[in-house]
Amino acid sequence: MPTAIEFNHIGKQYRLGLVSTGTLSHDLNRWWQTTVLRREDPYLQVGSVNDRTKAADSEYVWALRDIDFKVEQGDVVGIIGKNGAGKSTLLKLLSRVTAPTTGTIRARGRIASLLEVGTGFHGEMTGRENIYLNGAIMGMTRDEISRKLDEIVDFSGCERYLDTPVKRYSSGMVVRLGFAVAAHLDPEILVVDEVLAVGDAEFQKKAIGKMQDISHTHGRTVLFVSHNMGAIRNLCHRGIVLDQGLMGFQGDVNDAVDWYMENSIAHEIKPRVEVTNQLRDMNRSLDVQFRSFEMLKKSGTYATDEDIVLYISIEAFRDVPNCRVNYTIFSFDGEPIANHSSNHLFPIRKGETKLLEYTIINPHLAIGNYTVSFSVGTGNMLEGETNYDVVPYILSFSIDRFRKEEDAYFAKWSKAWGNICSEALVKELS
């Protein structure tokens, strides 16, 4: 099979806090040296690795460094890694949103990208107008787009709102329409970031089926970024693991997922996590934000029937009369195991920081490793629930022992189990 994508020693360096060299004369010199004379950037300096959890020891950071791989035509490649590992940067380089600092990229064919919610959409234009706009950006003629229009609209499920400005769409509707456009305009290469997580379960299943059809039936190439290891295993043939901007592993997708879980996640149990913007889903109002999570048990290891006690700090940027904190527990394959929408409602005022003791009551999990996502939202179901802040996979913990004989017995029949709707006890400490 011919090569569809080739990354040759790609590196991308950023200067922390600045977007230029600092002076106009240096910016002009950089442009002259790199663009006209085709020389190396004279201001390129040795930078630190991209470890988002530590303070910088250099004003330069490598978001990606020495990335080298090839993707054959018709292959489906999953790109996995922790938040901040460089996954989205890699896709932006391929989509020509930004240019690499070092190395070269070769891609054969038209590229359709869905990198974030609302990519390429104009909020004041209708869904129909945005379909034509996106198609034109991808190099399609008006006649080609018109032939595909009915199919795009049907797949997206947004027909009722087709002539409504996109600014009035929910984030899930925007993703539906954006993916439908990207997938149906016959791209040779389809690039999809983890935006599909915004969609509902029915749409995620439909989208993954469409990507499989694109690769198997039409021989298109797909690059797929996701934290859902189950989706990665089911959809992809090969896997690439990024670790702090470096190539951690590449090969068979099952081997890649196993390597990621053993090397990148297994040692991630931390008793306290400070929430930064890199760790949260930014497609929210953020009127109320998580500040930190802290496990009462510093080891992060529990028995099968043991309560998991956390301290959660929350800050408000406007008055909200009814808030509640919800959680979902995932296996390390990304499959949801247990979830709960708290019945404990609490008010929070603008500028106030509230500390909660949050107890996940006996989730009854099998031995293994798990991650937890949290959301904070309104408790007014009559007006529709709004999630102000969502932090995916923010904490990890292990179940490492049985305390009852019946737990060991059931473990023979199930790899992981949990209450479909576990309970939580919430206490306001401040």
GROMACS .gro file of N, CA and C in nm, residues 323-384:
model
  186
  323CYS      N    1  -2.625   2.383   4.309
  323CYS     CA    2  -2.516   2.309   4.242
  323CYS      C    3  -2.516   2.165   4.290
  324ARG      N    4  -2.463   2.077   4.206
  324ARG     CA    5  -2.438   1.941   4.251
  324ARG      C    6  -2.319   1.885   4.176
  325VAL      N    7  -2.250   1.789   4.237
  325VAL     CA    8  -2.130   1.727   4.180
  325VAL      C    9  -2.164   1.585   4.140
  326ASN      N   10  -2.130   1.548   4.017
  326ASN     CA   11  -2.157   1.415   3.963
  326ASN      C   12  -2.024   1.347   3.927
  327TYR      N   13  -2.026   1.215   3.923
  327TYR     CA   14  -1.904   1.144   3.886
  327TYR      C   15  -1.937   1.026   3.796
  328THR      N   16  -1.836   0.982   3.718
  328THR     CA   17  -1.842   0.857   3.642
  328THR      C   18  -1.709   0.786   3.659
  329ILE      N   19  -1.714   0.659   3.694
  329ILE     CA   20  -1.594   0.576   3.708
  329ILE      C   21  -1.575   0.496   3.580
  330PHE      N   22  -1.451   0.496   3.528
  330PHE     CA   23  -1.419   0.424   3.406
  330PHE      C   24  -1.312   0.318   3.435
  331SER      N   25  -1.321   0.207   3.363
  331SER     CA   26  -1.210   0.113   3.363
  331SER      C   27  -1.095   0.176   3.285
  332PHE      N   28  -0.975   0.119   3.295
  332PHE     CA   29  -0.862   0.177   3.223
  332PHE      C   30  -0.872   0.154   3.073
  333ASP      N   31  -0.972   0.077   3.029
  333ASP     CA   32  -1.001   0.066   2.885
  333ASP      C   33  -1.094   0.177   2.839
  334GLY      N   34  -1.137   0.264   2.931
  334GLY     CA   35  -1.223   0.375   2.895
  334GLY      C   36  -1.371   0.342   2.899
  335GLU      N   37  -1.407   0.224   2.951
  335GLU     CA   38  -1.547   0.186   2.957
  335GLU      C   39  -1.609   0.237   3.087
  336PRO      N   40  -1.726   0.304   3.082
  336PRO     CA   41  -1.791   0.350   3.206
  336PRO      C   42  -1.839   0.232   3.289
  337ILE      N   43  -1.805   0.235   3.418
  337ILE     CA   44  -1.839   0.125   3.508
  337ILE      C   45  -1.949   0.163   3.605
  338ALA      N   46  -1.940   0.285   3.661
  338ALA     CA   47  -2.040   0.330   3.758
  338ALA      C   48  -2.052   0.480   3.749
  339ASN      N   49  -2.171   0.535   3.783
  339ASN     CA   50  -2.189   0.679   3.780
  339ASN      C   51  -2.293   0.719   3.883
  340HIS      N   52  -2.294   0.849   3.913
  340HIS     CA   53  -2.390   0.900   4.011
  340HIS      C   54  -2.412   1.049   3.990
  341SER      N   55  -2.538   1.091   3.993
  341SER     CA   56  -2.575   1.233   3.996
  341SER      C   57  -2.623   1.264   4.137
  342SER      N   58  -2.545   1.344   4.208
  342SER     CA   59  -2.569   1.367   4.350
  342SER      C   60  -2.706   1.432   4.374
  343ASN      N   61  -2.772   1.389   4.480
  343ASN     CA   62  -2.897   1.451   4.523
  343ASN      C   63  -2.873   1.568   4.618
  344HIS      N   64  -2.747   1.587   4.657
  344HIS     CA   65  -2.715   1.694   4.750
  344HIS      C   66  -2.695   1.824   4.671
  345LEU      N   67  -2.785   1.920   4.691
  345LEU     CA   68  -2.777   2.049   4.623
  345LEU      C   69  -2.722   2.152   4.721
  346PHE      N   70  -2.635   2.239   4.672
  346PHE     CA   71  -2.579   2.342   4.759
  346PHE      C   72  -2.567   2.473   4.682
  347PRO      N   73  -2.587   2.586   4.752
  347PRO     CA   74  -2.569   2.716   4.686
  347PRO      C   75  -2.423   2.759   4.693
  348ILE      N   76  -2.382   2.840   4.599
  348ILE     CA   77  -2.247   2.896   4.601
  348ILE      C   78  -2.253   3.037   4.545
  349ARG      N   79  -2.184   3.129   4.612
  349ARG     CA   80  -2.189   3.270   4.573
  349ARG      C   81  -2.065   3.310   4.493
  350LYS      N   82  -2.079   3.415   4.414
  350LYS     CA   83  -1.968   3.467   4.335
  350LYS      C   84  -1.850   3.498   4.426
  351GLY      N   85  -1.731   3.448   4.388
  351GLY     CA   86  -1.610   3.471   4.466
  351GLY      C   87  -1.590   3.375   4.580
  352GLU      N   88  -1.687   3.287   4.605
  352GLU     CA   89  -1.677   3.193   4.717
  352GLU      C   90  -1.605   3.066   4.673
  353THR      N   91  -1.527   3.010   4.765
  353THR     CA   92  -1.465   2.879   4.745
  353THR      C   93  -1.525   2.782   4.846
  354LYS      N   94  -1.578   2.672   4.797
  354LYS     CA   95  -1.647   2.576   4.884
  354LYS      C   96  -1.568   2.445   4.887
  355LEU      N   97  -1.550   2.391   5.006
  355LEU     CA   98  -1.482   2.263   5.023
  355LEU      C   99  -1.586   2.156   5.058
  356LEU      N  100  -1.585   2.047   4.979
  356LEU     CA  101  -1.680   1.937   5.000
  356LEU      C  102  -1.606   1.809   5.039
  357GLU      N  103  -1.665   1.735   5.131
  357GLU     CA  104  -1.620   1.598   5.154
  357GLU      C  105  -1.712   1.508   5.073
  358TYR      N  106  -1.656   1.439   4.976
  358TYR     CA  107  -1.736   1.364   4.878
  358TYR      C  108  -1.700   1.216   4.894
  359THR      N  109  -1.799   1.136   4.931
  359THR     CA  110  -1.775   0.994   4.955
  359THR      C  111  -1.848   0.910   4.850
  360ILE      N  112  -1.772   0.836   4.772
  360ILE     CA  113  -1.830   0.739   4.679
  360ILE      C  114  -1.855   0.611   4.760
  361ILE      N  115  -1.983   0.582   4.785
  361ILE     CA  116  -2.018   0.476   4.879
  361ILE      C  117  -2.011   0.340   4.812
  362ASN      N  118  -1.918   0.258   4.858
  362ASN     CA  119  -1.907   0.117   4.819
  362ASN      C  120  -1.943   0.092   4.673
  363PRO      N  121  -1.860   0.140   4.578
  363PRO     CA  122  -1.893   0.119   4.437
  363PRO      C  123  -1.886  -0.027   4.392
  364HIS      N  124  -1.832  -0.116   4.481
  364HIS     CA  125  -1.833  -0.260   4.455
  364HIS      C  126  -1.763  -0.292   4.322
  365LEU      N  127  -1.638  -0.250   4.311
  365LEU     CA  128  -1.560  -0.271   4.189
  365LEU      C  129  -1.470  -0.394   4.203
  366ALA      N  130  -1.442  -0.454   4.089
  366ALA     CA  131  -1.351  -0.567   4.087
  366ALA      C  132  -1.208  -0.518   4.101
  367ILE      N  133  -1.116  -0.610   4.128
  367ILE     CA  134  -0.975  -0.574   4.137
  367ILE      C  135  -0.928  -0.521   4.002
  368GLY      N  136  -0.859  -0.408   4.005
  368GLY     CA  137  -0.811  -0.346   3.881
  368GLY      C  138  -0.786  -0.198   3.902
  369ASN      N  139  -0.757  -0.128   3.795
  369ASN     CA  140  -0.728   0.014   3.797
  369ASN      C  141  -0.842   0.092   3.733
  370TYR      N  142  -0.873   0.209   3.787
  370TYR     CA  143  -0.988   0.288   3.742
  370TYR      C  144  -0.953   0.436   3.738
  371THR      N  145  -1.027   0.510   3.657
  371THR     CA  146  -1.018   0.656   3.656
  371THR      C  147  -1.157   0.714   3.680
  372VAL      N  148  -1.161   0.841   3.726
  372VAL     CA  149  -1.287   0.905   3.759
  372VAL      C  150  -1.295   1.041   3.691
  373SER      N  151  -1.410   1.068   3.631
  373SER     CA  152  -1.440   1.201   3.577
  373SER      C  153  -1.545   1.267   3.667
  374PHE      N  154  -1.533   1.399   3.685
  374PHE     CA  155  -1.628   1.473   3.767
  374PHE      C  156  -1.688   1.588   3.688
  375SER      N  157  -1.811   1.624   3.723
  375SER     CA  158  -1.874   1.743   3.666
  375SER      C  159  -1.947   1.815   3.778
  376VAL      N  160  -1.955   1.948   3.765
  376VAL     CA  161  -2.035   2.027   3.857
  376VAL      C  162  -2.136   2.105   3.773
  377GLY      N  163  -2.263   2.097   3.812
  377GLY     CA  164  -2.367   2.161   3.733
  377GLY      C  165  -2.484   2.205   3.817
  378THR      N  166  -2.586   2.254   3.750
  378THR     CA  167  -2.707   2.297   3.820
  378THR      C  168  -2.789   2.176   3.862
  379GLY      N  169  -2.873   2.198   3.961
  379GLY     CA  170  -2.961   2.091   4.006
  379GLY      C  171  -3.105   2.114   3.967
  380ASN      N  172  -3.131   2.214   3.882
  380ASN     CA  173  -3.268   2.247   3.842
  380ASN      C  174  -3.304   2.171   3.716
  381MET      N  175  -3.367   2.055   3.733
  381MET     CA  176  -3.399   1.970   3.619
  381MET      C  177  -3.511   2.027   3.534
  382LEU      N  178  -3.598   2.115   3.595
  382LEU     CA  179  -3.709   2.171   3.519
  382LEU      C  180  -3.660   2.266   3.410
  383GLU      N  181  -3.551   2.338   3.436
  383GLU     CA  182  -3.499   2.434   3.338
  383GLU      C  183  -3.390   2.373   3.251
  384GLY      N  184  -3.362   2.247   3.269
  384GLY     CA  185  -3.256   2.183   3.194
  384GLY      C  186  -3.125   2.194   3.268
   0.00000   0.00000   0.00000
